[in-house]
Each structure stands twice: as structure tokens, then as C-alpha cells.
Coordinates of N, CA and C and ligand atoms in Angstrom, one line a residue:
X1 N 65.7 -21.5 73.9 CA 64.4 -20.7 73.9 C 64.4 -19.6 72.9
X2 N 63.4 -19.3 72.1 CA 63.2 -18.3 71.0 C 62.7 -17.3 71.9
X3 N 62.4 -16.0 71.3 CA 62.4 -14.7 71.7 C 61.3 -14.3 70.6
X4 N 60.3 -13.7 71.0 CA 59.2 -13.4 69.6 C 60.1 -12.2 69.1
X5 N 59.7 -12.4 67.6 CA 60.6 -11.8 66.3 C 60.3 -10.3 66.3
X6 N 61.1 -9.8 66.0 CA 61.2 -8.3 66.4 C 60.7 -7.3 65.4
X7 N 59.8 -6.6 65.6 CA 59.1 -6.1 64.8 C 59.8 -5.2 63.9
X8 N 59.1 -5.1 62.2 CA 59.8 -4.9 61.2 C 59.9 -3.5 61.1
X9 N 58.8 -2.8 61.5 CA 58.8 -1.4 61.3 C 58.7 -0.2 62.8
X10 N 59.0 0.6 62.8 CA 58.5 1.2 63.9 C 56.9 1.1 64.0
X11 N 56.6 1.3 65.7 CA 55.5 1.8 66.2 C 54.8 2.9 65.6
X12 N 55.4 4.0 65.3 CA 55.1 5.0 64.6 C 54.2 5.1 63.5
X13 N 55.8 4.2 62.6 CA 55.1 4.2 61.0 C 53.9 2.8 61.1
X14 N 53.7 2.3 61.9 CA 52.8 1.3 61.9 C 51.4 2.6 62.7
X15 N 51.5 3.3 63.3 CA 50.5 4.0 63.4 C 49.9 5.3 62.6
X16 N 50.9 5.8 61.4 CA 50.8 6.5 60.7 C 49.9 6.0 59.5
X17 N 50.6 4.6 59.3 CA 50.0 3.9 58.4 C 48.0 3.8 58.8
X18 N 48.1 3.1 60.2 CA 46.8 3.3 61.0 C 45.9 4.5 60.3
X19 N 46.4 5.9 60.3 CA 45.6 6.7 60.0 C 45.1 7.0 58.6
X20 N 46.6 6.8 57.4 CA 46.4 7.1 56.2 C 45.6 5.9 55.0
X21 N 45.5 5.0 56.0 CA 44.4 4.0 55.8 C 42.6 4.4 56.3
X22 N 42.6 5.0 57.5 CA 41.2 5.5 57.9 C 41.0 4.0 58.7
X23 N 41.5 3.8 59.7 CA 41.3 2.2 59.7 C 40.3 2.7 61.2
X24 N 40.2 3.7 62.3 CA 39.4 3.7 63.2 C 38.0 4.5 62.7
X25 N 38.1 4.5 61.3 CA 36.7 5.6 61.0 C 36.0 4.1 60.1
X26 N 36.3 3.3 60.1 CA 36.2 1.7 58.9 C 34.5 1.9 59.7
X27 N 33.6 2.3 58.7 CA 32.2 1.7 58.7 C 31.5 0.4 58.4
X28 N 31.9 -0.3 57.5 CA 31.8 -1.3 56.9 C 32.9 -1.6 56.0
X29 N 33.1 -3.5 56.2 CA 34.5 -4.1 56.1 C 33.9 -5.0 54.4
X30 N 34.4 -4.6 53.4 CA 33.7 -5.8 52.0 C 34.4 -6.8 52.0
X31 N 34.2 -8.0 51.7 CA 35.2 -8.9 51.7 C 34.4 -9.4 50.2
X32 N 35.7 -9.6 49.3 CA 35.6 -10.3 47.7 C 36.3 -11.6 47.5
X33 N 35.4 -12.4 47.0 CA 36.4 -13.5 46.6 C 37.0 -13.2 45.3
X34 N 38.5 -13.1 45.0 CA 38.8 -12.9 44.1 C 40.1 -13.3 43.6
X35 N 40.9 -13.5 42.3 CA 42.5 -13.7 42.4 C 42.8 -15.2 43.1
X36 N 41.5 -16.1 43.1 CA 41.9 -17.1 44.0 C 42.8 -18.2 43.2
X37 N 43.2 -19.1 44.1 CA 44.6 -20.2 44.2 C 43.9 -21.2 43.0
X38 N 41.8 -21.2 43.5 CA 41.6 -22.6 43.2 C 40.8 -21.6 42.6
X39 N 40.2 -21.4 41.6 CA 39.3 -20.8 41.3 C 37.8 -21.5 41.1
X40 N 36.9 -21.3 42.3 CA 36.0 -22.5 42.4 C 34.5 -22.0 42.3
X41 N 34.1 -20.8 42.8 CA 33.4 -19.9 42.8 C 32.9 -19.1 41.7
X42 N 33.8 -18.7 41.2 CA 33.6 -17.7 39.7 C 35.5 -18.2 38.5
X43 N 35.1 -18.1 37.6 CA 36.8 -17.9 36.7 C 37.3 -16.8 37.6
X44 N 39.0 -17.0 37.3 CA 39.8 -16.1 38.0 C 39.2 -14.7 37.2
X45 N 39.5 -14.8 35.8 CA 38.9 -13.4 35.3 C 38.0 -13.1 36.3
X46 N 36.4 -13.4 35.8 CA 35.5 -12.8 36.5 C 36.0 -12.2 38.1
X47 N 36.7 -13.0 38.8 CA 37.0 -12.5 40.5 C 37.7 -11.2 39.9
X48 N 38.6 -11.3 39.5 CA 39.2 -9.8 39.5 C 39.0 -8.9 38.6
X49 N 37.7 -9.0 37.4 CA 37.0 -8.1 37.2 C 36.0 -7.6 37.6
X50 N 35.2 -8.1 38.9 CA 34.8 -7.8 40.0 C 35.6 -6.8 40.8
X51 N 36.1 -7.3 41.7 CA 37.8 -6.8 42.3 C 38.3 -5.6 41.9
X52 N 38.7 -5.2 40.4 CA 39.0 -4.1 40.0 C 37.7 -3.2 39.8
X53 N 36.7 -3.3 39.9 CA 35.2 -2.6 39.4 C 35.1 -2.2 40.9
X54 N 35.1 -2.8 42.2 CA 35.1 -2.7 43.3 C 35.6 -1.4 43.3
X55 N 36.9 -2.0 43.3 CA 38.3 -1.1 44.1 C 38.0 0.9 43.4
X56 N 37.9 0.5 42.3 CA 37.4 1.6 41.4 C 36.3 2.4 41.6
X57 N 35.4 2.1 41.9 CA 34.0 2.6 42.5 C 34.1 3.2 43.8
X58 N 34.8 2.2 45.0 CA 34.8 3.0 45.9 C 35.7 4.3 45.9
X59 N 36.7 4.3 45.4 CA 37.6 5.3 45.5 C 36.9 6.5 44.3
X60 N 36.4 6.3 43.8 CA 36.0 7.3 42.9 C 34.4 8.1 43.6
X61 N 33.9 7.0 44.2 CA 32.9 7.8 45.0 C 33.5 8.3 46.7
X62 N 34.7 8.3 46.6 CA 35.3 8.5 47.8 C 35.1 7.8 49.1
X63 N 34.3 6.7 48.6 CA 34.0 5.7 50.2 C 35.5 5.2 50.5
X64 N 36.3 4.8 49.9 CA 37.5 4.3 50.8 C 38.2 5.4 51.4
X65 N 38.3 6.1 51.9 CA 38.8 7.1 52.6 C 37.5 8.3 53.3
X66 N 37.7 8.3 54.5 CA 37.0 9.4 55.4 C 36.9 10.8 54.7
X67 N 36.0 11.1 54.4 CA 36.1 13.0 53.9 C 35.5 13.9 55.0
X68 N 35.7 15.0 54.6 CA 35.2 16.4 55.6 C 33.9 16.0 55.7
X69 N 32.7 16.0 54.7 CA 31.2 15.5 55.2 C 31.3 14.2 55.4
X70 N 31.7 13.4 55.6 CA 31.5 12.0 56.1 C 32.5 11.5 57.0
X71 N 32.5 11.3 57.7 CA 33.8 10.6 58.8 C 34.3 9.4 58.8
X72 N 33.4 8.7 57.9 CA 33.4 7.2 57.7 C 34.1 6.9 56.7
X73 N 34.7 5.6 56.2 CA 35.0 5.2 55.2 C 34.6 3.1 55.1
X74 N 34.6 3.0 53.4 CA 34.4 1.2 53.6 C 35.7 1.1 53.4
X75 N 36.1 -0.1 54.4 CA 37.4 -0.8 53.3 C 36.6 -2.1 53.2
X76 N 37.8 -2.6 51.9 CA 37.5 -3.7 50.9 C 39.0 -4.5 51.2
X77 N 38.8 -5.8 51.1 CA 39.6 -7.0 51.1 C 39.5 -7.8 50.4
X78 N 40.2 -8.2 49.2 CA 40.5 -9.4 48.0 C 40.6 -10.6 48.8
X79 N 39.5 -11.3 49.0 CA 40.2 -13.0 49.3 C 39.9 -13.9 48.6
X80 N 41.2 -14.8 48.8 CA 41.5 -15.7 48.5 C 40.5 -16.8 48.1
X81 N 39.5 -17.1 49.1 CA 38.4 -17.9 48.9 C 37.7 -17.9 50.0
X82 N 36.1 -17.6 50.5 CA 35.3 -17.1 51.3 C 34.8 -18.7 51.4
X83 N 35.1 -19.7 50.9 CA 34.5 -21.3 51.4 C 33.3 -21.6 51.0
X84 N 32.6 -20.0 50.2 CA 31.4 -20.8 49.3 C 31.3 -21.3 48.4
X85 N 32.3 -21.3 47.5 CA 32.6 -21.6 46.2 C 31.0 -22.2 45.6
X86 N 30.4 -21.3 45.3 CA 29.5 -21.6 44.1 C 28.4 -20.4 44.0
X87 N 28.0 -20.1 42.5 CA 27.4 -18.7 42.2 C 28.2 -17.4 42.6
X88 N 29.8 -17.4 42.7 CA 30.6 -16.6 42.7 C 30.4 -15.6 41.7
X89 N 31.5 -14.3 42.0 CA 31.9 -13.9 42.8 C 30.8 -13.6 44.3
X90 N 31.2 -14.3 45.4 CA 30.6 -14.3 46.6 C 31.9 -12.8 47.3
X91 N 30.6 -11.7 47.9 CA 31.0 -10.5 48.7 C 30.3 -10.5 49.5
X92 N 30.6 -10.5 51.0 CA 30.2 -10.5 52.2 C 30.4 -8.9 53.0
X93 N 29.5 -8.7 53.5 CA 29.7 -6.8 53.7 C 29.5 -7.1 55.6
X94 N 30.2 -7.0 56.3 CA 30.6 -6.9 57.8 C 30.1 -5.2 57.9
X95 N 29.6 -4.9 59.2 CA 29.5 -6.0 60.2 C 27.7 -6.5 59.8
X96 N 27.2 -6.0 58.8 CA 26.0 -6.3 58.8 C 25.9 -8.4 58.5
X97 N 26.7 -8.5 57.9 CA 26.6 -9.6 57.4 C 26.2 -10.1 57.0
X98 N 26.0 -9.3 55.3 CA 25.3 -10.1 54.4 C 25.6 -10.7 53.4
X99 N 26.0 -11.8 52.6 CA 26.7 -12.5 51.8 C 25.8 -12.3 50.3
X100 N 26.7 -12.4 49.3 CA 25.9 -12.0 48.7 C 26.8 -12.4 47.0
X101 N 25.9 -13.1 46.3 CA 26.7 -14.6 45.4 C 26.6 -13.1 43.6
X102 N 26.8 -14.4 43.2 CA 26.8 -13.6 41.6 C 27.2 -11.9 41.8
X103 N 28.3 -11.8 42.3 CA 28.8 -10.4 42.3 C 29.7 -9.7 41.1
X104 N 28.8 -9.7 40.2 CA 29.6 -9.0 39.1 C 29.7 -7.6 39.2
X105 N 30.3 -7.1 38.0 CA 30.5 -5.1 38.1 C 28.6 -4.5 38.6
X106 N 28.0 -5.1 37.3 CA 26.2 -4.6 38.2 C 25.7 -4.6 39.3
X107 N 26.0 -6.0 39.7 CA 25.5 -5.8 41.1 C 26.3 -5.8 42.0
X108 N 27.5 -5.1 41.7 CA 28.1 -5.0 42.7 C 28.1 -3.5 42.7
X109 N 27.8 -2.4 41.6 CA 27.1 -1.1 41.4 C 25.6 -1.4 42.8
X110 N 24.7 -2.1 42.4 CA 24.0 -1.5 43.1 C 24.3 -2.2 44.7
X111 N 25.0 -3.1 45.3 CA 25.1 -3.0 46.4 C 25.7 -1.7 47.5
X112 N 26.6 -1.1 46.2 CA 27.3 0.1 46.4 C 26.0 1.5 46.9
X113 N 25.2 1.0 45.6 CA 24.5 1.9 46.2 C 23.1 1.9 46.7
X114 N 22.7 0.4 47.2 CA 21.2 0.5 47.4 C 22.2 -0.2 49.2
X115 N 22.8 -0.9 49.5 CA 23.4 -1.1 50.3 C 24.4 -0.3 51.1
X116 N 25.4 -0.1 50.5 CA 26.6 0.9 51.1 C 25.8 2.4 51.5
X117 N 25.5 3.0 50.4 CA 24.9 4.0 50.3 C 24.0 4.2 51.1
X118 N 22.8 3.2 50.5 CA 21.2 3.5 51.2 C 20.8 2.6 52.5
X119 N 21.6 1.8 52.8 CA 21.7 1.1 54.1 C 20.2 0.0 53.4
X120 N 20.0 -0.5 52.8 CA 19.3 -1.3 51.9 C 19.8 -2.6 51.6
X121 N 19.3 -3.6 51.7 CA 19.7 -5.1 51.7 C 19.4 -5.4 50.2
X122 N 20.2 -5.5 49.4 CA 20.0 -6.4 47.9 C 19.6 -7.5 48.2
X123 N 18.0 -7.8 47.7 CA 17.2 -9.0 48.5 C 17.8 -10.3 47.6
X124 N 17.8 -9.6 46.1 CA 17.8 -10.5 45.0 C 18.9 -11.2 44.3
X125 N 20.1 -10.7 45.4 CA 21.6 -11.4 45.9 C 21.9 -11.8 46.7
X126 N 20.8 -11.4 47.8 CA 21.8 -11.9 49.2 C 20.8 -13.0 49.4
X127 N 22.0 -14.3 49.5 CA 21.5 -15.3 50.3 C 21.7 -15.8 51.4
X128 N 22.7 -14.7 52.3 CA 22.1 -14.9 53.9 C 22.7 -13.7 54.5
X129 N 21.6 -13.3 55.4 CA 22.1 -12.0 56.4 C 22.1 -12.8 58.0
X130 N 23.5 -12.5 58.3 CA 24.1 -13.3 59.6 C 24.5 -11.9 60.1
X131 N 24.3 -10.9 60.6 CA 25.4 -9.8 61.3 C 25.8 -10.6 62.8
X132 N 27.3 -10.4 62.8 CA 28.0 -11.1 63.5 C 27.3 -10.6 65.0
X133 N 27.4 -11.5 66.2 CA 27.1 -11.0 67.6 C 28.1 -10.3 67.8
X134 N 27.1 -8.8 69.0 CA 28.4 -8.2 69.6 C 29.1 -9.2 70.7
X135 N 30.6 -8.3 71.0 CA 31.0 -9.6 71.9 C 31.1 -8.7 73.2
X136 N 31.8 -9.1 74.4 CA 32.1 -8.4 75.6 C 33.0 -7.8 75.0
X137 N 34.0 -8.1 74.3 CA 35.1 -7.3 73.7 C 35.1 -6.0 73.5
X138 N 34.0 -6.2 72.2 CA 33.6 -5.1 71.0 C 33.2 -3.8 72.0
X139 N 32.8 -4.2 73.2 CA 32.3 -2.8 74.0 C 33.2 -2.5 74.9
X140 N 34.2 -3.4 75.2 CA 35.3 -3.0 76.5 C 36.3 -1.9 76.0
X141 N 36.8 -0.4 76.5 CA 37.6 0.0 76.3 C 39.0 -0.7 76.1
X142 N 39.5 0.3 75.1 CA 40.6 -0.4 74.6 C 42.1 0.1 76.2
Ligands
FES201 S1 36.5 -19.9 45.4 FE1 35.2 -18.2 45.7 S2 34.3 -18.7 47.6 FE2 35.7 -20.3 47.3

């Protein structure tokens, strides 16, 4: 009989990490196709000049991390492949859930800011708004 594998780092530094991430202040989650295996959606260029235009923006306008006026922060996730593969780069913004194709540095400027910012749906990229159901979970104390 095996024994589940014994965790690599302390509890601690696994909850330190928790904070210096901003991971309980996460307003909205971006997911990018980018860097992929198969590149099917957009060229690998394009995904990760996307990807780096992202990553750049938010941190320079300070959304990836919580500040003194805002308590919130976005994180962002590089994937591998989101299963749409076509009119890439495809970015999907949780929990609203809206998918959203041809995501180059432009329009991914203004999702930043008619979206992230202005709580505004980019009509003229997004080809479907799904926001996921709440569950019993999402509301049960932890
Ligand atoms: S390769 Fe981009 S969605 Fe599949």
C-alpha cells in the first residue's frame, strides 16, 4: 500500500506564497492561449506576443497585485490550449465568462480597459459570454 506523497514545501511557505501572490483578493482570473505544444489557434509568436503584452500591462497598471486604493487584483494564466483553436489568440476572463478570439496586444489593450477596468464587454471580440453558475460550494464557508 502507497502513502500519499509528502508535501514538498512547508504549510507556511505554501501560505506565504498564498499572500504574496494576492490569491484571496483574485477579482478576475484571464486565461491566454499561449506558448502552445500544438500551435493551432494563433503562431506560437503571436501567443506569446500576446502573453508578454498581457503580463506587461497588468503589472504596470498595477492590476496584478492588490494596492492600498484597490483591494483587488487580476491574475493571468498562460495556457497551453483553451480547445478553441481558431481566430486565436483566444482569452477567456472568469468569472464573467467571456471568451474572446483575435487577442492581439490592441485588443487586448482595450479589454484591459473597456473590460477589466470599465466592467464593459468587448462586443466586437467576444464570441460568447458564459459566466460560470454559482455552485453550493462557492457560498459554503470554508
Ligand atoms: S491552440 Fe489556442 S485554443 Fe487551441
Amino acid at each position: 500500500m502507497t502513502s500519499p506523497a509528502e508535501p514538498t514545501a512547508p504549510l507556511d511557505a505554501l501560505m506565504a506564497c498564498v499572500q504574496t501572490l494576492g490569491l484571496p483578493q483574485i477579482q478576475r482570473h484571464v486565461f491566454l492561449c499561449a506558448d502552445q505544444t500544438k500551435p493551432k489557434c494563433c503562431s506560437k509568436e503571436a501567443g506569446l506576443e500576446a502573453w508578454e503584452y498581457l503580463k506587461k500591462r497588468l503589472k504596470e497598471l498595477q492590476l496584478d497585485q492588490p494596492i492600498e486604493t484597490r483591494p483587488t487584483c487580476i491574475f493571468r494564466t498562460k495556457a497551453n490550449c483553451l480547445r478553441v483553436c481558431a481566430q486565436g489568440p483566444i482569452l477567456v476572463v472568469y468569472p464573467d465568462g467571456v471568451w474572446y478570439r483575435n487577442a492581439s496586444p490592441p485588443v487586448i489593450e482595450r479589454i484591459i480597459q473597456e473590460h477589466l477596468l470599465g466592467d464593459r464587454v468587448v462586443q466586437e471580440y467576444a464570441f460568447l459570454v458564459h459566466p460560470l453558475p454559482t455552485t453550493a460550494m462557492a457560498s459554503a464557508p470554508m
